mmCIF file of C-alpha atoms in Angstrom:
data_model
loop_
_atom_site.group_PDB
_atom_site.id
_atom_site.type_symbol
_atom_site.label_atom_id
_atom_site.label_comp_id
_atom_site.label_asym_id
_atom_site.label_seq_id
_atom_site.Cartn_x
_atom_site.Cartn_y
_atom_site.Cartn_z
ATOM 1 C CA UNK A 1425 203.073 107.606 194.668
ATOM 2 C CA UNK A 1426 203.421 106.507 198.305
ATOM 3 C CA UNK A 1427 206.284 108.237 200.146
ATOM 4 C CA UNK A 1428 207.590 104.810 201.205
ATOM 5 C CA UNK A 1429 208.134 103.919 197.517
ATOM 6 C CA UNK A 1430 210.440 106.859 196.790
ATOM 7 C CA UNK A 1431 213.872 107.623 198.164
ATOM 8 C CA UNK A 1432 214.089 110.948 199.974
ATOM 9 C CA UNK A 1433 211.252 113.087 201.315
ATOM 10 C CA UNK A 1434 207.771 113.053 199.796
ATOM 11 C CA UNK A 1435 206.232 110.798 197.184
ATOM 12 C CA UNK A 1436 206.775 110.533 193.451
ATOM 13 C CA UNK A 1437 204.950 113.007 191.179
ATOM 14 C CA UNK A 1438 201.939 111.606 189.349
ATOM 15 C CA UNK A 1439 203.568 111.532 185.910
ATOM 16 C CA UNK A 1440 206.672 109.678 187.189
ATOM 17 C CA UNK A 1441 204.604 107.134 189.108
ATOM 18 C CA UNK A 1442 202.174 106.665 186.213
ATOM 19 C CA UNK A 1443 204.927 106.271 183.616
ATOM 20 C CA UNK A 1444 206.798 103.725 185.763
ATOM 21 C CA UNK A 1445 203.634 101.749 186.544
ATOM 22 C CA UNK A 1446 202.574 101.590 182.884
ATOM 23 C CA UNK A 1447 206.084 100.674 181.772
ATOM 24 C CA UNK A 1448 206.158 97.890 184.385
ATOM 25 C CA UNK A 1449 202.781 96.318 183.726
ATOM 26 C CA UNK A 1450 203.275 96.633 179.961
ATOM 27 C CA UNK A 1451 206.691 94.949 180.467
ATOM 28 C CA UNK A 1452 208.436 97.718 178.555
ATOM 29 C CA UNK A 1453 211.311 99.058 180.655
ATOM 30 C CA UNK A 1454 211.361 102.705 179.598
ATOM 31 C CA UNK A 1455 212.056 104.914 182.599
ATOM 32 C CA UNK A 1456 211.900 108.604 183.408
ATOM 33 C CA UNK A 1457 213.835 108.241 186.680
ATOM 34 C CA UNK A 1458 216.834 106.166 187.723
ATOM 35 C CA UNK A 1459 215.316 102.943 189.085
ATOM 36 C CA UNK A 1460 217.934 101.944 191.732
ATOM 37 C CA UNK A 1461 218.381 105.425 193.207
ATOM 38 C CA UNK A 1462 214.902 106.949 192.861
ATOM 39 C CA UNK A 1463 212.844 104.060 194.246
ATOM 40 C CA UNK A 1464 213.174 102.351 197.616
ATOM 41 C CA UNK A 1465 213.159 98.586 198.106
ATOM 42 C CA UNK A 1466 209.373 98.801 198.441
ATOM 43 C CA UNK A 1467 209.105 100.733 195.188
ATOM 44 C CA UNK A 1468 211.295 98.177 193.427
ATOM 45 C CA UNK A 1469 209.101 95.385 194.800
ATOM 46 C CA UNK A 1470 206.000 97.098 193.395
ATOM 47 C CA UNK A 1471 207.719 97.311 190.010
ATOM 48 C CA UNK A 1472 208.635 93.616 190.229
ATOM 49 C CA UNK A 1473 205.048 92.574 190.998
ATOM 50 C CA UNK A 1474 203.701 94.687 188.129
ATOM 51 C CA UNK A 1475 206.229 93.100 185.752
ATOM 52 C CA UNK A 1476 205.115 89.613 186.771
ATOM 53 C CA UNK A 1477 201.439 90.502 186.423
ATOM 54 C CA UNK A 1478 202.055 92.096 183.047
ATOM 55 C CA UNK A 1479 204.070 89.127 181.850
ATOM 56 C CA UNK A 1480 201.411 86.604 182.812
ATOM 57 C CA UNK A 1481 198.639 88.746 181.392
ATOM 58 C CA UNK A 1482 195.808 90.181 183.472
ATOM 59 C CA UNK A 1483 193.231 87.568 182.469
ATOM 60 C CA UNK A 1484 195.740 84.740 182.783
ATOM 61 C CA UNK A 1485 196.615 85.795 186.320
ATOM 62 C CA UNK A 1486 192.957 86.294 187.271
ATOM 63 C CA UNK A 1487 192.093 82.846 185.926
ATOM 64 C CA UNK A 1488 194.980 81.218 187.775
ATOM 65 C CA UNK A 1489 193.814 82.833 191.028
ATOM 66 C CA UNK A 1490 190.276 81.659 190.298
ATOM 67 C CA UNK A 1491 191.500 78.106 189.711
ATOM 68 C CA UNK A 1492 193.439 78.168 192.957
ATOM 69 C CA UNK A 1493 190.512 79.516 194.968
ATOM 70 C CA UNK A 1494 187.436 77.751 193.538
ATOM 71 C CA UNK A 1495 189.096 74.999 191.466
ATOM 72 C CA UNK A 1496 187.011 75.761 188.391
ATOM 73 C CA UNK A 1497 186.484 78.407 185.712
ATOM 74 C CA UNK A 1498 183.354 79.962 184.301
ATOM 75 C CA UNK A 1499 182.688 79.798 180.558
ATOM 76 C CA UNK A 1500 183.261 83.560 180.297
ATOM 77 C CA UNK A 1501 186.681 83.209 181.948
ATOM 78 C CA UNK A 1502 187.582 80.357 179.615
ATOM 79 C CA UNK A 1503 186.600 82.371 176.561
ATOM 80 C CA UNK A 1504 188.474 85.533 177.538
ATOM 81 C CA UNK A 1505 191.542 83.657 178.753
ATOM 82 C CA UNK A 1506 191.691 81.468 175.635
ATOM 83 C CA UNK A 1507 191.949 84.664 173.578
ATOM 84 C CA UNK A 1508 194.825 85.985 175.700
ATOM 85 C CA UNK A 1509 196.875 82.764 175.714
ATOM 86 C CA UNK A 1510 195.862 81.790 172.152
ATOM 87 C CA UNK A 1511 194.490 78.394 173.138
ATOM 88 C CA UNK A 1512 192.888 76.247 170.452
ATOM 89 C CA UNK A 1513 190.229 74.814 172.759
ATOM 90 C CA UNK A 1514 188.400 75.534 175.996
ATOM 91 C CA UNK A 1515 188.759 72.182 177.705
ATOM 92 C CA UNK A 1516 192.517 72.516 178.277
ATOM 93 C CA UNK A 1517 192.585 76.090 179.573
ATOM 94 C CA UNK A 1518 193.149 75.120 183.202
ATOM 95 C CA UNK A 1519 195.961 72.715 182.343
ATOM 96 C CA UNK A 1520 197.527 75.276 180.006
ATOM 97 C CA UNK A 1521 197.457 78.044 182.599
ATOM 98 C CA UNK A 1522 199.002 75.898 185.289
ATOM 99 C CA UNK A 1523 201.648 74.876 182.764
ATOM 100 C CA UNK A 1524 202.363 78.545 182.031
ATOM 101 C CA UNK A 1525 202.815 79.268 185.728
ATOM 102 C CA UNK A 1526 205.080 76.271 186.266
ATOM 103 C CA UNK A 1527 207.272 77.050 183.251
ATOM 104 C CA UNK A 1528 207.543 80.714 184.265
ATOM 105 C CA UNK A 1529 208.556 79.990 187.822
ATOM 106 C CA UNK A 1530 211.006 77.223 186.868
ATOM 107 C CA UNK A 1531 212.831 79.417 184.339
ATOM 108 C CA UNK A 1532 212.824 82.445 186.628
ATOM 109 C CA UNK A 1533 214.117 80.334 189.532
ATOM 110 C CA UNK A 1534 216.915 78.827 187.420
ATOM 111 C CA UNK A 1535 218.054 82.229 186.135
ATOM 112 C CA UNK A 1536 217.785 83.697 189.618
ATOM 113 C CA UNK A 1537 220.103 81.004 191.020
ATOM 114 C CA UNK A 1538 222.697 81.590 188.284
ATOM 115 C CA UNK A 1539 222.644 85.366 188.712
ATOM 116 C CA UNK A 1540 222.639 85.169 192.508
ATOM 117 C CA UNK A 1541 225.690 82.900 192.475
ATOM 118 C CA UNK A 1542 227.511 85.256 190.115
ATOM 119 C CA UNK A 1543 226.731 88.432 192.067
ATOM 120 C CA UNK A 1544 227.611 86.714 195.345
ATOM 121 C CA UNK A 1545 230.719 84.726 194.407
ATOM 122 C CA UNK A 1546 231.960 86.740 191.447
ATOM 123 C CA UNK A 1547 231.392 90.279 192.689
ATOM 124 C CA UNK A 1548 231.390 89.879 196.480
ATOM 125 C CA UNK A 1549 227.835 91.121 197.010
ATOM 126 C CA UNK A 1550 226.231 90.089 200.328
ATOM 127 C CA UNK A 1551 224.000 87.052 199.814
ATOM 128 C CA UNK A 1552 220.679 88.838 200.538
ATOM 129 C CA UNK A 1553 221.562 91.630 198.085
ATOM 130 C CA UNK A 1554 222.787 89.121 195.494
ATOM 131 C CA UNK A 1555 219.547 87.136 195.843
ATOM 132 C CA UNK A 1556 217.425 90.274 195.363
ATOM 133 C CA UNK A 1557 219.440 91.275 192.299
ATOM 134 C CA UNK A 1558 219.122 87.743 190.943
ATOM 135 C CA UNK A 1559 215.363 87.603 191.521
ATOM 136 C CA UNK A 1560 214.633 91.038 190.091
ATOM 137 C CA UNK A 1561 216.658 90.574 186.916
ATOM 138 C CA UNK A 1562 215.419 87.003 186.383
ATOM 139 C CA UNK A 1563 211.790 88.138 186.473
ATOM 140 C CA UNK A 1564 212.568 91.236 184.412
ATOM 141 C CA UNK A 1565 214.367 89.228 181.707
ATOM 142 C CA UNK A 1566 211.877 86.346 181.380
ATOM 143 C CA UNK A 1567 208.989 88.797 181.186
ATOM 144 C CA UNK A 1568 210.934 90.862 178.634
ATOM 145 C CA UNK A 1569 210.691 93.984 180.801
ATOM 146 C CA UNK A 1570 214.269 95.298 180.737
ATOM 147 C CA UNK A 1571 214.161 97.005 184.146
ATOM 148 C CA UNK A 1572 217.549 96.854 185.872
ATOM 149 C CA UNK A 1573 218.731 97.764 189.343
ATOM 150 C CA UNK A 1574 221.889 99.439 188.042
ATOM 151 C CA UNK A 1575 222.051 103.053 186.918
ATOM 152 C CA UNK A 1576 223.847 102.073 183.707
ATOM 153 C CA UNK A 1577 221.559 99.049 183.154
ATOM 154 C CA UNK A 1578 223.903 96.143 182.245
ATOM 155 C CA UNK A 1579 226.783 98.227 180.804
ATOM 156 C CA UNK A 1580 229.071 97.423 183.754
ATOM 157 C CA UNK A 1581 228.605 93.691 183.061
ATOM 158 C CA UNK A 1582 228.773 93.902 179.251
ATOM 159 C CA UNK A 1583 231.705 91.481 178.961
ATOM 160 C CA UNK A 1584 230.564 89.029 181.653
ATOM 161 C CA UNK A 1585 228.958 85.973 179.992
ATOM 162 C CA UNK A 1586 227.790 84.645 183.371
ATOM 163 C CA UNK A 1587 225.494 87.685 183.660
ATOM 164 C CA UNK A 1588 224.630 88.342 180.021
ATOM 165 C CA UNK A 1589 223.931 84.809 178.777
ATOM 166 C CA UNK A 1590 221.387 83.853 181.491
ATOM 167 C CA UNK A 1591 219.587 87.142 180.804
ATOM 168 C CA UNK A 1592 219.605 86.331 177.074
ATOM 169 C CA UNK A 1593 218.317 82.791 177.645
ATOM 170 C CA UNK A 1594 215.419 84.011 179.784
ATOM 171 C CA UNK A 1595 214.590 86.746 177.272
ATOM 172 C CA UNK A 1596 214.568 84.347 174.322
ATOM 173 C CA UNK A 1597 212.410 81.755 176.090
ATOM 174 C CA UNK A 1598 209.951 84.365 177.336
ATOM 175 C CA UNK A 1599 209.806 85.916 173.861
ATOM 176 C CA UNK A 1600 208.776 82.643 172.208
ATOM 177 C CA UNK A 1601 205.254 82.916 173.580
ATOM 178 C CA UNK A 1602 203.413 80.506 175.856
ATOM 179 C CA UNK A 1603 201.809 78.440 173.025
ATOM 180 C CA UNK A 1604 205.266 77.652 171.630
ATOM 181 C CA UNK A 1605 206.742 76.959 175.069
ATOM 182 C CA UNK A 1606 203.833 74.654 175.888
ATOM 183 C CA UNK A 1607 204.180 72.721 172.636
ATOM 184 C CA UNK A 1608 207.929 72.375 172.964
ATOM 185 C CA UNK A 1609 207.427 71.130 176.503
ATOM 186 C CA UNK A 1610 205.230 68.320 175.170
ATOM 187 C CA UNK A 1611 206.692 67.583 171.731
ATOM 188 C CA UNK A 1612 210.242 68.943 171.731
ATOM 189 C CA UNK A 1613 211.586 65.701 170.237
ATOM 190 C CA UNK A 1614 208.844 65.323 167.629
ATOM 191 C CA UNK A 1615 208.970 68.288 165.196
ATOM 192 C CA UNK A 1616 206.349 66.638 162.975
ATOM 193 C CA UNK A 1617 203.744 67.537 165.609
ATOM 194 C CA UNK A 1618 204.728 71.210 165.743
ATOM 195 C CA UNK A 1619 202.092 73.625 164.509
ATOM 196 C CA UNK A 1620 202.731 76.258 161.852
ATOM 197 C CA UNK A 1621 202.801 78.864 164.636
ATOM 198 C CA UNK A 1622 205.614 77.049 166.452
ATOM 199 C CA UNK A 1623 207.604 76.562 163.256
ATOM 200 C CA UNK A 1624 207.250 80.214 162.250
ATOM 201 C CA UNK A 1625 208.259 81.497 165.701
ATOM 202 C CA UNK A 1626 211.304 79.229 165.970
ATOM 203 C CA UNK A 1627 212.397 79.877 162.376
ATOM 204 C CA UNK A 1628 211.899 83.618 162.776
ATOM 205 C CA UNK A 1629 213.632 83.771 166.164
ATOM 206 C CA UNK A 1630 216.795 82.010 164.961
ATOM 207 C CA UNK A 1631 216.913 84.048 161.744
ATOM 208 C CA UNK A 1632 216.386 87.436 163.381
ATOM 209 C CA UNK A 1633 218.801 86.752 166.245
ATOM 210 C CA UNK A 1634 221.515 85.680 163.805
ATOM 211 C CA UNK A 1635 221.004 88.579 161.408
ATOM 212 C CA UNK A 1636 220.658 91.047 164.282
ATOM 213 C CA UNK A 1637 223.897 89.888 165.898
ATOM 214 C CA UNK A 1638 225.820 90.164 162.622
ATOM 215 C CA UNK A 1639 224.303 93.552 161.797
ATOM 216 C CA UNK A 1640 225.001 95.182 165.167
ATOM 217 C CA UNK A 1641 228.440 93.632 165.601
ATOM 218 C CA UNK A 1642 229.696 94.540 162.126
ATOM 219 C CA UNK A 1643 228.392 98.120 162.157
ATOM 220 C CA UNK A 1644 229.670 98.839 165.671
ATOM 221 C CA UNK A 1645 232.942 96.881 165.423
ATOM 222 C CA UNK A 1646 235.146 99.980 165.198
ATOM 223 C CA UNK A 1647 232.902 102.482 167.011
ATOM 224 C CA UNK A 1648 235.107 103.867 169.821
ATOM 225 C CA UNK A 1649 232.027 104.681 171.917
ATOM 226 C CA UNK A 1650 230.569 101.137 171.835
ATOM 227 C CA UNK A 1651 232.389 97.976 170.670
ATOM 228 C CA UNK A 1652 235.639 99.558 169.508
ATOM 229 C CA UNK A 1653 237.711 99.200 172.735
ATOM 230 C CA UNK A 1654 236.653 95.560 173.333
ATOM 231 C CA UNK A 1655 238.473 92.377 172.264
ATOM 232 C CA UNK A 1656 236.765 90.290 169.600
ATOM 233 C CA UNK A 1657 235.082 87.711 171.927
ATOM 234 C CA UNK A 1658 233.589 90.571 173.950
ATOM 235 C CA UNK A 1659 232.425 92.310 170.771
ATOM 236 C CA UNK A 1660 230.554 89.195 169.699
ATOM 237 C CA UNK A 1661 229.036 88.780 173.172
ATOM 238 C CA UNK A 1662 227.857 92.400 173.281
ATOM 239 C CA UNK A 1663 226.549 92.208 169.711
ATOM 240 C CA UNK A 1664 224.602 89.034 170.505
ATOM 241 C CA UNK A 1665 223.309 90.435 173.801
ATOM 242 C CA UNK A 1666 222.069 93.615 172.156
ATOM 243 C CA UNK A 1667 220.444 91.657 169.320
ATOM 244 C CA UNK A 1668 218.530 89.543 171.845
ATOM 245 C CA UNK A 1669 217.466 92.521 173.951
ATOM 246 C CA UNK A 1670 216.463 94.612 170.926
ATOM 247 C CA UNK A 1671 213.855 92.027 170.015
ATOM 248 C CA UNK A 1672 211.691 93.069 172.971
ATOM 249 C CA UNK A 1673 213.405 92.943 176.383
ATOM 250 C CA UNK A 1674 215.301 96.220 176.560
ATOM 251 C CA UNK A 1675 218.400 95.597 178.655
ATOM 252 C CA UNK A 1676 221.406 97.403 177.218
ATOM 253 C CA UNK A 1677 225.105 96.608 177.624
ATOM 254 C CA UNK A 1678 226.243 99.626 175.576
ATOM 255 C CA UNK A 1679 225.182 103.267 175.550
ATOM 256 C CA UNK A 1680 222.335 103.252 173.006
ATOM 257 C CA UNK A 1681 222.744 106.974 172.407
ATOM 258 C CA UNK A 1682 226.287 106.363 171.083
ATOM 259 C CA UNK A 1683 225.278 103.810 168.446
ATOM 260 C CA UNK A 1684 225.648 104.645 164.760
ATOM 261 C CA UNK A 1685 222.521 105.909 163.004
ATOM 262 C CA UNK A 1686 222.463 102.879 160.695
ATOM 263 C CA UNK A 1687 222.598 100.576 163.722
ATOM 264 C CA UNK A 1688 219.662 102.372 165.314
ATOM 265 C CA UNK A 1689 217.652 102.007 162.094
ATOM 266 C CA UNK A 1690 218.269 98.262 162.028
ATOM 267 C CA UNK A 1691 217.281 98.051 165.688
ATOM 268 C CA UNK A 1692 214.091 99.962 164.849
ATOM 269 C CA UNK A 1693 213.142 97.138 162.488
ATOM 270 C CA UNK A 1694 214.000 94.395 164.983
ATOM 271 C CA UNK A 1695 212.017 96.129 167.739
ATOM 272 C CA UNK A 1696 209.014 96.631 165.464
ATOM 273 C CA UNK A 1697 208.918 92.916 164.578
ATOM 274 C CA UNK A 1698 209.222 91.784 168.202
ATOM 275 C CA UNK A 1699 208.820 88.193 169.423
ATOM 276 C CA UNK A 1700 206.282 85.400 169.507
ATOM 277 C CA UNK A 1701 202.532 85.901 170.057
ATOM 278 C CA UNK A 1702 200.709 85.226 173.341
ATOM 279 C CA UNK A 1703 203.781 85.687 175.484
ATOM 280 C CA UNK A 1704 205.803 88.419 177.130
ATOM 281 C CA UNK A 1705 207.164 89.858 173.874
ATOM 282 C CA UNK A 1706 205.984 92.977 172.052
ATOM 283 C CA UNK A 1707 206.009 94.248 168.481
ATOM 284 C CA UNK A 1708 203.775 93.139 165.640
ATOM 285 C CA UNK A 1709 205.056 89.590 166.358
ATOM 286 C CA UNK A 1710 207.239 87.230 164.345
ATOM 287 C CA UNK A 1711 204.232 85.390 162.922
ATOM 288 C CA UNK A 1712 202.754 88.587 161.472
ATOM 289 C CA UNK A 1713 206.068 89.510 159.863
ATOM 290 C CA UNK A 1714 206.543 85.955 158.541
ATOM 291 C CA UNK A 1715 203.058 85.900 157.002
ATOM 292 C CA UNK A 1716 203.764 89.196 155.241
ATOM 293 C CA UNK A 1717 207.103 87.814 154.006
ATOM 294 C CA UNK A 1718 205.489 84.686 152.550
ATOM 295 C CA UNK A 1719 202.692 86.746 150.962
ATOM 296 C CA UNK A 1720 205.302 88.861 149.168
ATOM 297 C CA UNK A 1721 207.279 85.754 148.225
ATOM 298 C CA UNK A 1722 204.193 84.098 146.720
ATOM 299 C CA UNK A 1723 203.335 87.276 144.808
ATOM 300 C CA UNK A 1724 206.869 87.563 143.394
ATOM 301 C CA UNK A 1725 206.710 83.935 142.298
ATOM 302 C CA UNK A 1726 203.296 84.452 140.707
ATOM 303 C CA UNK A 1727 201.637 81.842 142.911
ATOM 304 C CA UNK A 1728 197.871 82.047 143.474
ATOM 305 C CA UNK A 1729 198.050 80.789 147.081
ATOM 306 C CA UNK A 1730 200.480 81.278 149.966
ATOM 307 C CA UNK A 1731 202.039 78.053 151.213
ATOM 308 C CA UNK A 1732 204.088 77.877 154.412
ATOM 309 C CA UNK A 1733 205.849 74.721 155.591
ATOM 310 C CA UNK A 1734 203.601 72.475 153.534
ATOM 311 C CA UNK A 1735 200.346 74.167 154.579
ATOM 312 C CA UNK A 1736 198.175 76.779 152.844
ATOM 313 C CA UNK A 1737 197.483 80.079 154.596
ATOM 314 C CA UNK A 1738 193.898 81.211 154.935
ATOM 315 C CA UNK A 1739 192.931 84.433 153.116
ATOM 316 C CA UNK A 1740 191.648 85.767 156.446
ATOM 317 C CA UNK A 1741 195.167 85.462 157.877
ATOM 318 C CA UNK A 1742 196.481 87.570 154.972
ATOM 319 C CA UNK A 1743 194.046 90.369 155.807
ATOM 320 C CA UNK A 1744 194.718 90.213 159.541
ATOM 321 C CA UNK A 1745 198.500 90.413 159.112
ATOM 322 C CA UNK A 1746 198.270 93.341 156.709
ATOM 323 C CA UNK A 1747 195.778 95.164 158.946
ATOM 324 C CA UNK A 1748 197.892 94.712 162.107
ATOM 325 C CA UNK A 1749 201.091 95.813 160.347
ATOM 326 C CA UNK A 1750 199.580 98.899 158.722
ATOM 327 C CA UNK A 1751 197.731 99.936 161.876
ATOM 328 C CA UNK A 1752 200.965 99.588 163.859
ATOM 329 C CA UNK A 1753 202.877 101.692 161.319
ATOM 330 C CA UNK A 1754 200.181 104.374 161.502
ATOM 331 C CA UNK A 1755 200.320 104.479 165.320
ATOM 332 C CA UNK A 1756 204.132 104.726 165.406
ATOM 333 C CA UNK A 1757 204.258 107.394 162.684
ATOM 334 C CA UNK A 1758 201.604 109.512 164.400
ATOM 335 C CA UNK A 1759 203.372 109.256 167.770
ATOM 336 C CA UNK A 1760 206.761 110.071 166.234
ATOM 337 C CA UNK A 1761 205.314 113.144 164.546
ATOM 338 C CA UNK A 1762 203.791 114.235 167.861
ATOM 339 C CA UNK A 1763 207.135 113.932 169.684
ATOM 340 C CA UNK A 1764 208.962 115.866 166.939
ATOM 341 C CA UNK A 1765 206.360 118.658 166.989
ATOM 342 C CA UNK A 1766 206.562 119.228 170.739
ATOM 343 C CA UNK A 1767 210.358 118.855 171.144
ATOM 344 C CA UNK A 1768 213.600 119.793 169.415
ATOM 345 C CA UNK A 1769 214.575 116.156 168.787
ATOM 346 C CA UNK A 1770 214.936 115.043 165.182
ATOM 347 C CA UNK A 1771 213.512 111.963 163.451
ATOM 348 C CA UNK A 1772 216.133 109.393 164.535
ATOM 349 C CA UNK A 1773 215.778 109.415 168.335
ATOM 350 C CA UNK A 1774 212.065 110.295 168.193
ATOM 351 C CA UNK A 1775 211.293 107.289 165.980
ATOM 352 C CA UNK A 1776 213.507 105.009 168.079
ATOM 353 C CA UNK A 1777 211.751 106.021 171.295
ATOM 354 C CA UNK A 1778 208.288 105.637 169.743
ATOM 355 C CA UNK A 1779 209.008 102.153 168.390
ATOM 356 C CA UNK A 1780 210.627 101.122 171.669
ATOM 357 C CA UNK A 1781 207.491 102.143 173.572
ATOM 358 C CA UNK A 1782 205.042 100.638 171.063
ATOM 359 C CA UNK A 1783 206.964 97.364 170.814
ATOM 360 C CA UNK A 1784 207.313 97.315 174.650
ATOM 361 C CA UNK A 1785 211.093 97.014 174.337
ATOM 362 C CA UNK A 1786 212.394 99.702 176.681
ATOM 363 C CA UNK A 1787 215.619 100.670 174.930
ATOM 364 C CA UNK A 1788 216.231 104.413 174.898
ATOM 365 C CA UNK A 1789 218.593 106.867 173.265
ATOM 366 C CA UNK A 1790 218.311 108.860 176.498
ATOM 367 C CA UNK A 1791 215.599 111.337 175.542
ATOM 368 C CA UNK A 1792 212.640 109.835 177.446
ATOM 369 C CA UNK A 1793 213.389 111.488 180.834
ATOM 370 C CA UNK A 1794 213.788 114.844 179.074
ATOM 371 C CA UNK A 1795 210.525 114.753 177.133
ATOM 372 C CA UNK A 1796 207.795 117.180 178.203
ATOM 373 C CA UNK A 1797 204.755 115.729 179.939
ATOM 374 C CA UNK A 1798 202.919 115.616 176.603
ATOM 375 C CA UNK A 1799 205.697 113.518 175.069
ATOM 376 C CA UNK A 1800 205.733 111.153 178.030
ATOM 377 C CA UNK A 1801 201.959 110.764 177.793
ATOM 378 C CA UNK A 1802 202.408 109.801 174.137
ATOM 379 C CA UNK A 1803 204.851 107.082 175.197
ATOM 380 C CA UNK A 1804 202.441 105.907 177.900
ATOM 381 C CA UNK A 1805 199.682 105.564 175.301
ATOM 382 C CA UNK A 1806 202.074 103.753 172.957
ATOM 383 C CA UNK A 1807 203.039 101.240 175.649
ATOM 384 C CA UNK A 1808 199.397 100.437 176.387
ATOM 385 C CA UNK A 1809 198.440 100.196 172.705
ATOM 386 C CA UNK A 1810 201.550 98.146 171.974
ATOM 387 C CA UNK A 1811 200.782 95.689 174.766
ATOM 388 C CA UNK A 1812 197.086 95.361 173.971
ATOM 389 C CA UNK A 1813 196.372 97.003 170.619
ATOM 390 C CA UNK A 1814 197.700 94.780 167.819
ATOM 391 C CA UNK A 1815 196.652 91.588 169.603
ATOM 392 C CA UNK A 1816 193.222 92.967 170.442
ATOM 393 C CA UNK A 1817 192.795 94.319 166.935
ATOM 394 C CA UNK A 1818 193.757 91.001 165.336
ATOM 395 C CA UNK A 1819 191.429 89.123 167.675
ATOM 396 C CA UNK A 1820 188.585 91.516 166.884
ATOM 397 C CA UNK A 1821 189.118 90.850 163.181
ATOM 398 C CA UNK A 1822 189.103 87.108 163.785
ATOM 399 C CA UNK A 1823 185.892 87.228 165.848
ATOM 400 C CA UNK A 1824 184.055 89.685 163.626
ATOM 401 C CA UNK A 1825 183.796 87.757 160.382
ATOM 402 C CA UNK A 1826 180.458 87.994 158.649
ATOM 403 C CA UNK A 1827 179.031 86.540 155.474
ATOM 404 C CA UNK A 1828 177.256 88.833 153.021
ATOM 405 C CA UNK A 1829 174.365 87.451 150.993
ATOM 406 C CA UNK A 1830 175.664 89.194 147.881
ATOM 407 C CA UNK A 1831 178.935 90.030 146.127
ATOM 408 C CA UNK A 1832 179.784 93.229 144.280
ATOM 409 C CA UNK A 1833 181.322 93.123 140.775
ATOM 410 C CA UNK A 1834 185.113 92.968 140.672
ATOM 411 C CA UNK A 1835 187.394 95.728 139.436
ATOM 412 C CA UNK A 1836 191.154 96.089 139.759
ATOM 413 C CA UNK A 1837 193.028 99.357 140.293
ATOM 414 C CA UNK A 1838 196.602 99.715 139.065
ATOM 415 C CA UNK A 1839 199.041 98.542 141.778
ATOM 416 C CA UNK A 1840 202.649 99.688 141.808
#
């Protein structure tokens, strides 16, 4: 809200500052004002810092600072941080956190160099401006935030692979989750040592990116407002880019409001699933969706247990996945109904905006800046719940198991 953060006289109103801050720290990317014109360089820097903090995770960042200052961690810090980064043990927390920081900075630095070179040499931007654009978009993409310093987001660079592909690479890597990144860093050439979590995330990522690219590209191939005017290599590039960003990052290289209704529905599903756990991605997570898929598959086959990649799933995992998915559906439905009741927007854009906020994606059909304050507060709540809620809820279920000294008699209702 400081006047020095906003272009023009005076400071930003509370609701605009609050919405932007929440969207930044929840690495969402939804905006109610035009980022490059509304905020000054100082305001953009504040957004960048919040994105980095949100991507690391509050406890992760606090623990890293503690390690740097006092060179050790308390048991309480180890316990809380191990929950956030999904570590299997307490003894390796310090090593894991430092690994997370190193990986983050290396990837962000590499993407920044590629983008800086392209903006400088390819588009004639002055080197300082090109470096700032490279840094901002590298951090925004790796942390799956989707904030851009262009009024049309990435639409002007939709057919430039030297801009789009580095952004996609950073988004995909950040969306894998730190446990997967850490394991691949150690055992990339030995798949036999990969955990079920790593296998599910990698399998799910490749499958969803492929299906998403085909779905978006085919449905929008002849749409004159999106892919229609482009040649076929550019159509594939834009389709792939939008499939990657729909998963959780939120950059857009086409006008989302001009997409076909069927395309938006498919993107709703991709956004709701999200990326890998314990990383910068949002949604219910690939692992949750995969567990539900294998539960259904086992039920259809008539199998008594659920087996995944040669291992048996615990019954507790079944319950956690179902609980997280149903709770997430309930939150999105309630928020969508609230937006519809207080505005004139119909189900399509209202649902899209709600899922985008809950899954911390940041894509928008264009209605977010025009929502009343009540609608924007709903999106703020969704971003916070989406960033913390499903993970916190699943963790609470995992830590709150109790054994009863008795069992009630069984009875089965009719299902289906």
